[in-house]
Short mmCIF file of C-alpha atoms in Angstrom, two decimals:
data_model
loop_
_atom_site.label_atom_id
_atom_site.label_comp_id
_atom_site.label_asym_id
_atom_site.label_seq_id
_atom_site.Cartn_x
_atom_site.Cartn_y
_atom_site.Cartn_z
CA UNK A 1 112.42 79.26 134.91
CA UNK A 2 114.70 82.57 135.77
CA UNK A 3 116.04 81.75 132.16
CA UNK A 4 112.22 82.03 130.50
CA UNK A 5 111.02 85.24 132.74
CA UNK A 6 114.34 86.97 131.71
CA UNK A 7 113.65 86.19 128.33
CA UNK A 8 109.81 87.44 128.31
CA UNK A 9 110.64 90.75 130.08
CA UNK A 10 113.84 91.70 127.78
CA UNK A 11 110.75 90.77 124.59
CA UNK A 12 108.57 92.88 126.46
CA UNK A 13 110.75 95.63 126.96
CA UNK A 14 112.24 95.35 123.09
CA UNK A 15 108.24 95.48 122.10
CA UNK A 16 107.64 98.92 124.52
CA UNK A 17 110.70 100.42 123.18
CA UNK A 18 109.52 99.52 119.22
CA UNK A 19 105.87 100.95 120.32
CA UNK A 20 107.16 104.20 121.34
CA UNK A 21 109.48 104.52 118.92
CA UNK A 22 106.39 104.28 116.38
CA UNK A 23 104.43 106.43 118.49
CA UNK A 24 107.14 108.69 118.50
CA UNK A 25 106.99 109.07 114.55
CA UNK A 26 103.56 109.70 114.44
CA UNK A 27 101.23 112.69 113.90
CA UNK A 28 97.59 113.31 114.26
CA UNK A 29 95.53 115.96 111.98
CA UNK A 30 93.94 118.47 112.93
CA UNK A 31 90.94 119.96 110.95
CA UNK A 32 92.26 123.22 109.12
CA UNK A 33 92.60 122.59 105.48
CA UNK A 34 95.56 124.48 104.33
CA UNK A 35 95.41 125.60 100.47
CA UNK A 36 91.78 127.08 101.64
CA UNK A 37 93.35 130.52 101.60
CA UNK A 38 95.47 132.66 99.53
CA UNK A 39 95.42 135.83 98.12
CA UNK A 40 93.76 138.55 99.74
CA UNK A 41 93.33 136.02 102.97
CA UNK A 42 93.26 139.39 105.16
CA UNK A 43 90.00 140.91 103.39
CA UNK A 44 85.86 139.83 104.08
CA UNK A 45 83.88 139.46 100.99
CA UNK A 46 81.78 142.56 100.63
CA UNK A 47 78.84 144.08 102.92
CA UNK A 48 75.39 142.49 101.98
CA UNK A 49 76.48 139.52 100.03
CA UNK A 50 75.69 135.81 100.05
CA UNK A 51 78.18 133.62 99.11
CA UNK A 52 77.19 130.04 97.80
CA UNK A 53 80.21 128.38 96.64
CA UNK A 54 81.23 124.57 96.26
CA UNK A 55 84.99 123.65 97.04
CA UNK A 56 87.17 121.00 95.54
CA UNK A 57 90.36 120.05 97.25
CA UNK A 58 92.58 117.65 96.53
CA UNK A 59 95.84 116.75 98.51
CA UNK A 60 98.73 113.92 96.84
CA UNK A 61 100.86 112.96 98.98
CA UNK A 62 104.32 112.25 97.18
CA UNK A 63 106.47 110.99 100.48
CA UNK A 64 106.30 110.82 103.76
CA UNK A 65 109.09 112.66 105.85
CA UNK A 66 110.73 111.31 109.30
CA UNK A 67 112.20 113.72 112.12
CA UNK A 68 114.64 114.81 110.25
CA UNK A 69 112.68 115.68 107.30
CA UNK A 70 114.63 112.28 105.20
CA UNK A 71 111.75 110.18 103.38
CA UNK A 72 110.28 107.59 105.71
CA UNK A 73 107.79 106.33 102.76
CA UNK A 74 108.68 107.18 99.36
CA UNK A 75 105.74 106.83 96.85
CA UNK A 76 102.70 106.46 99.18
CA UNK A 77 100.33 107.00 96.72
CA UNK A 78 97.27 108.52 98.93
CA UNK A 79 95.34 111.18 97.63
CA UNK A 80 92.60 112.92 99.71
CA UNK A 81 89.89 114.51 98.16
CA UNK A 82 86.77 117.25 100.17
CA UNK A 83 84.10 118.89 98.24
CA UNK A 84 80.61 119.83 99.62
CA UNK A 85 78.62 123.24 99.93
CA UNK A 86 78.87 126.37 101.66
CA UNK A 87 77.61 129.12 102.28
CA UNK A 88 79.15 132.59 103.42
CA UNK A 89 76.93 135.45 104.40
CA UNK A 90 78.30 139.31 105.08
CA UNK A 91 75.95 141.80 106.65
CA UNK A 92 76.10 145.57 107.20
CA UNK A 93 75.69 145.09 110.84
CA UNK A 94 78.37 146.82 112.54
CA UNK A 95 80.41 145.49 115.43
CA UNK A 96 83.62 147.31 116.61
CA UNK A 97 83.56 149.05 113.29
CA UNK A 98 83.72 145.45 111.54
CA UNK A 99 80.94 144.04 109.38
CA UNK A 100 79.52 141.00 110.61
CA UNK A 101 79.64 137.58 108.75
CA UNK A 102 79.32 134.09 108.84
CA UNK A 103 80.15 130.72 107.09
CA UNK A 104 78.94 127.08 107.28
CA UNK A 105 80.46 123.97 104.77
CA UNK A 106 78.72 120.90 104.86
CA UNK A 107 81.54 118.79 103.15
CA UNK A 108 82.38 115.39 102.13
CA UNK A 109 86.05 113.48 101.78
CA UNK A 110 87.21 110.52 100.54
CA UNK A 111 90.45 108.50 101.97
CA UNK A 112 90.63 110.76 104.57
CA UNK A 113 94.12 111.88 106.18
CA UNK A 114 94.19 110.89 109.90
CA UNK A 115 98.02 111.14 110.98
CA UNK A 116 100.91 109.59 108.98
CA UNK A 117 99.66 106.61 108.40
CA UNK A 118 99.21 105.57 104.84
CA UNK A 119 96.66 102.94 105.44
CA UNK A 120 93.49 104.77 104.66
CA UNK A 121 90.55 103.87 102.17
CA UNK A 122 86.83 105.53 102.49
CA UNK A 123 84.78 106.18 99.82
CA UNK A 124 83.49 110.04 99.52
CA UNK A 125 81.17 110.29 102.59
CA UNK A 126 80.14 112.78 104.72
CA UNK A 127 82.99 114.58 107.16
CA UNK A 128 83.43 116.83 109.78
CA UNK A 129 81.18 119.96 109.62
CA UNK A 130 82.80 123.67 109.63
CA UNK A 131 81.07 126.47 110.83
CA UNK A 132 82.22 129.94 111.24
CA UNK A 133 79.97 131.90 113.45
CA UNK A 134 81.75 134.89 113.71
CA UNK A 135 83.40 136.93 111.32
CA UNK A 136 84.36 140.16 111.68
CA UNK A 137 85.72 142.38 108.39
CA UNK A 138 87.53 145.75 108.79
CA UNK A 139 88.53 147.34 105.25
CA UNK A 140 90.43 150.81 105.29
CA UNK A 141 92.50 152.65 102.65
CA UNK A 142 95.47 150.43 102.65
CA UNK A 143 94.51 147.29 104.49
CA UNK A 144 92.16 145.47 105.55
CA UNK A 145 91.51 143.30 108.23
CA UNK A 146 89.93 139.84 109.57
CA UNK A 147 89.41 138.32 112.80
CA UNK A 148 87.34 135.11 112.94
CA UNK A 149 86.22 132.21 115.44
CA UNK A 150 85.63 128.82 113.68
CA UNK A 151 84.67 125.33 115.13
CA UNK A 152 85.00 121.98 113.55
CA UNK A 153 81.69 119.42 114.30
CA UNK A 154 82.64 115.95 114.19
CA UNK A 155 79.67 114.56 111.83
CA UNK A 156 81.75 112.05 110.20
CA UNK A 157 82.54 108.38 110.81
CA UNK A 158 84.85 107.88 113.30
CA UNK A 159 86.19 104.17 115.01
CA UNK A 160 89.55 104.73 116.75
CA UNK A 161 92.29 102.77 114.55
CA UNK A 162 90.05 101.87 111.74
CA UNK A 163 90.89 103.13 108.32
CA UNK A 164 87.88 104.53 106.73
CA UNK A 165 86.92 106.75 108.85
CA UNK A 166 85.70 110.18 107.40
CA UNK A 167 86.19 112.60 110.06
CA UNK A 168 88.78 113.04 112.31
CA UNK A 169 86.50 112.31 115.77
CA UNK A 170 87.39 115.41 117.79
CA UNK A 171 85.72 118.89 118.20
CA UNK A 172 87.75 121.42 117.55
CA UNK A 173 87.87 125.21 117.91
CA UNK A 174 89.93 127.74 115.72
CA UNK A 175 91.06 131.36 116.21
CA UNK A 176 92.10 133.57 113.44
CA UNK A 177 93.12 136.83 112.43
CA UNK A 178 94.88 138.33 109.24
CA UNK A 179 95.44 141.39 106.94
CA UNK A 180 95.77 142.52 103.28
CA UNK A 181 97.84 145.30 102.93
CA UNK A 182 97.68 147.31 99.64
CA UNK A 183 100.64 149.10 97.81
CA UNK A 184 98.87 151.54 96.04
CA UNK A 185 95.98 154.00 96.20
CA UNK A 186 93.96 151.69 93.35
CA UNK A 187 94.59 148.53 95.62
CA UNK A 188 95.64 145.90 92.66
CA UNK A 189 98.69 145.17 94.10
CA UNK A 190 98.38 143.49 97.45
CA UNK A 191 100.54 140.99 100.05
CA UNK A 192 97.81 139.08 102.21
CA UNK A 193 98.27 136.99 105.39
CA UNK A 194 96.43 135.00 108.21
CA UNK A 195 97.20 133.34 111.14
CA UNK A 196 95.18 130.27 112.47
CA UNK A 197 95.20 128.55 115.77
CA UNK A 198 93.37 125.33 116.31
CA UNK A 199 92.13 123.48 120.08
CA UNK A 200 91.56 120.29 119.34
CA UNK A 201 90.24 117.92 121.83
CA UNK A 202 90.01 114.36 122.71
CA UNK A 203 89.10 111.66 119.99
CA UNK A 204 85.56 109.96 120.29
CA UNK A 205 85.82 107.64 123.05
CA UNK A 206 89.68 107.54 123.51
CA UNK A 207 91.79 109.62 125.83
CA UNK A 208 93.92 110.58 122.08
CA UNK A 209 94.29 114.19 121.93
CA UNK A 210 95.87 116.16 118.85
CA UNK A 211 98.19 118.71 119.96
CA UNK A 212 97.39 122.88 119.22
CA UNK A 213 98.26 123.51 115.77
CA UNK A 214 99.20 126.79 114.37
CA UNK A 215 98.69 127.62 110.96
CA UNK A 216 99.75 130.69 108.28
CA UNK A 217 98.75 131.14 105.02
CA UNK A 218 98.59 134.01 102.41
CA UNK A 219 100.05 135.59 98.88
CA UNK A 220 101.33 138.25 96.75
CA UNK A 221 99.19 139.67 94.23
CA UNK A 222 98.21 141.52 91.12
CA UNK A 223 94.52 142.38 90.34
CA UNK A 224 93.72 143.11 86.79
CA UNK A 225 90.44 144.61 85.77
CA UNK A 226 89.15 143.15 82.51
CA UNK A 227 87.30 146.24 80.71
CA UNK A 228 84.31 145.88 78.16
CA UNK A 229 84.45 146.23 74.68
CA UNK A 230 83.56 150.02 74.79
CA UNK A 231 86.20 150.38 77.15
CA UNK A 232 84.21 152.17 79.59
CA UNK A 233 83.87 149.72 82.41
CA UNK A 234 85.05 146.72 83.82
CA UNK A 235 83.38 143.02 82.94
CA UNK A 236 85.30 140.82 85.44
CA UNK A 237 88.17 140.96 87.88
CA UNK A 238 91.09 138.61 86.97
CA UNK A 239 93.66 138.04 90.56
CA UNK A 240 96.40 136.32 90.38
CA UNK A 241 99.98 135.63 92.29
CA UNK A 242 102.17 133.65 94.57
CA UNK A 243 100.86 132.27 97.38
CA UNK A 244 102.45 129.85 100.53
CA UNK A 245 101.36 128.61 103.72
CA UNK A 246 103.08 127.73 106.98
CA UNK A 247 101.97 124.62 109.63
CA UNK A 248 103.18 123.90 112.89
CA UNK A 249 102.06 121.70 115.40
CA UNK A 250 102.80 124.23 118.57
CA UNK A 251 102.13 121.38 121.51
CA UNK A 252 102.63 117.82 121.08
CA UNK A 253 100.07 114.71 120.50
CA UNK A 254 98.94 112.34 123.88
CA UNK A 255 98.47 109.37 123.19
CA UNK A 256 98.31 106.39 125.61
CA UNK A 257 100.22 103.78 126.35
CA UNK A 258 99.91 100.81 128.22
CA UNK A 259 102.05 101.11 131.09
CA UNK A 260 103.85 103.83 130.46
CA UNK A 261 100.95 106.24 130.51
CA UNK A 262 100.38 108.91 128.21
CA UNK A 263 102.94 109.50 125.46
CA UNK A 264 103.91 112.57 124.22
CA UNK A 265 104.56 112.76 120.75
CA UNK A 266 107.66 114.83 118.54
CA UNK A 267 106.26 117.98 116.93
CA UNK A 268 105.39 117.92 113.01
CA UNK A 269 105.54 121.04 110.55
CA UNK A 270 105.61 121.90 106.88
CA UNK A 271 105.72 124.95 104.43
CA UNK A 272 104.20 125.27 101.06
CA UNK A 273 104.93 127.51 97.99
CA UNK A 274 102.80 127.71 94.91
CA UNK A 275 100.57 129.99 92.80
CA UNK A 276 96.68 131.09 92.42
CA UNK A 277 94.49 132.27 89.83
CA UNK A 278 90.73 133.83 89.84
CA UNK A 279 88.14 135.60 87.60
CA UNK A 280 85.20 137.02 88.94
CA UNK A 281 82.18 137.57 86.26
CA UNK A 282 80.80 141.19 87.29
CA UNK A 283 77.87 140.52 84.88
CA UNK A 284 76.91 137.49 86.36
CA UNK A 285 78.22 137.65 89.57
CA UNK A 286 80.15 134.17 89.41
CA UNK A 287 83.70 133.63 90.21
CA UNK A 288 85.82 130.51 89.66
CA UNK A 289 89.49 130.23 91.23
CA UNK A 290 92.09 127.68 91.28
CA UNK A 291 95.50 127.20 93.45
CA UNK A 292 98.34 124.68 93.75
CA UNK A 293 100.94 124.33 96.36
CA UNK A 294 103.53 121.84 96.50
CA UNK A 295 105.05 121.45 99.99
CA UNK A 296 108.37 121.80 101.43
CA UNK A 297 110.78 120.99 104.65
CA UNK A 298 107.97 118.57 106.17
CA UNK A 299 109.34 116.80 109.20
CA UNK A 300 107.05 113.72 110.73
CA UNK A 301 104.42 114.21 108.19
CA UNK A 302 103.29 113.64 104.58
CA UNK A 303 104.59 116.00 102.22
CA UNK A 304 102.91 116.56 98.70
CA UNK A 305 100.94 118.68 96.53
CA UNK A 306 97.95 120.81 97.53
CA UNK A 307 95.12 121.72 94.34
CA UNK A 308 92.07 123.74 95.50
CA UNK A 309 88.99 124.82 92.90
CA UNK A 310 86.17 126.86 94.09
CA UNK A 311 83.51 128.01 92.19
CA UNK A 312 81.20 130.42 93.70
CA UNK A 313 77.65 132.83 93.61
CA UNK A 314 77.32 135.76 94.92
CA UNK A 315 73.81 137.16 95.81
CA UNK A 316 73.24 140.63 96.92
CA UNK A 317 71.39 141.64 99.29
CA UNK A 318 70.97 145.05 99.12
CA UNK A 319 67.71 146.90 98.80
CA UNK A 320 66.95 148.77 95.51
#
């Protein structure tokens, strides 16, 4: 009898220690889509504008990376995809000497990224909601400047552990500020960058909370102004550089246990180089970009290969 109970605590113990182990390795997401800015990330679109623009990311994961940034899973062949529609509006309402905008995405993903697990199949449906209700734009001689507050609605489906869910469960609430600084008096040549700090908070009827999760992303540019034929004025704006971004998860994942209690997990973070490229149509007031990123030195996370389209209208709203 001693024998037996020996026998089932030592298996009990071996299957705590394997648990944590696992927990240990992973990662939750949070909501910030990284490849989502670039070049001239510091600067607001201009006074009395709407924006209507329709996104089109795709991430590929190519491996996934362990806490010491070896491959845990080489090959995991996952690919996210998020499109939708937004809008962005930009005002001539001063506040602090900033214009006043906003921006709201309704958007929709398909095998949607959840942690480090690689067990995830959902058809496109409808994800968490972003909305950016304040946006404040600064623009001086040299540089301009951006300070924003941004929250994350979870509107998509969401069942702890299952594996099509479409939004991550959580509300979450973003900070972020950033700057473009310009190199010359005709500002075409430009170095942009913006910080990005995300609250999440607990997931839809768990006690699982992602940890804070810091994020940077920017670029060096060049903008070219395409002239007409006559020469005597510009047709469309052609930008185009390097860009990166920077992730960190600042405070760890809790996750419970049972009995051990919440479980703290190790920290995750990644970096990203890559390269962007877009035209804006002055005649018909319709740009079109493109970016790719393929990520480096990811520890306890996927690490692949970021592509992000946007096409985009811009209305004014100025009166004649």
């Amino acid at each position: 009898m001693m024998k037996t109970k020996l026998k089932q605590r030592q298996t009990i113990t071996t299957l705590l220690l394997l648990f944590v182990s696992f927990i240990g390795q992973a990662q939750l997401k949070g909501g910030h889509i990284l490849g989502a800015m670039g070049l001239q990330s510091g600067t607001q679109t201009p006074a009395n504008t709407l924006s209507v623009y329709i996104p089109g990311y795709i991430y590929s994961a190519s491996s996934l990376k362990d806490a010491n940034g070896d491959k845990a899973i080489t090959n995991p062949d996952l690919t996210m995809v998020i499109t939708g529609a937004g809008v962005t509006w930009v005002s001539d309402f001063k506040i602090l000497g900033a214009n006043y905008g906003a921006t709201a995405l309704l958007a929709f993903a398909s095998n949607t990224i959840q942690g480090n697990n690689a067990d995830v199949n959902n058809n496109l449906a409808l994800t968490d909601t972003y909305i950016q209700p304040i946006q404040l734009g600064w623009h001086n001689k040299r540089a301009d400047f951006v300070a924003s507050y941004q929250l994350y609605l979870p509107t998509g489906r969401f069942t702890a552990g299952a594996s099509d869910n479409s939004g991550l469960g959580m509300f979450m609430n973003e900070f972020s500020a950033g700057t473009t600084l310009y190199f010359n008096d005709k500002k075409t040549f430009h170095f942009a960058t913006l910080a990005s700090y995300e609250i999440n908070g607990k997931k839809k009827d768990t006690d699982i909370k992602t940890g804070d999760i810091l994020s940077i992303e920017g670029g060096l540019g060049k903008t070219f102004y395409m002239m007409n034929a006559e020469k005597t004025a510009p047709k469309g704006i052609l930008n185009a550089g390097l860009i990166y971004y920077l992730q960190y998860k600042v405070s760890s994942d809790k996750i419970p246990v049972p009995i051990l209690g919440i479980v703290e997990t190790d920290k995750d973070h990644v970096a990203g180089l890559g390269a962007e490229i877009n035209y804006f149509d002055i005649g018909c007031k319709t740009s079109a970009g493109f970016r790719w990123i393929g990520e480096i030195n990811a520890v306890n996370r996927f690490q692949g290969n970021t592509f992000f389209l946007t096409l985009a209208h811009v209305f004014s709203l100025k009166k004649e």
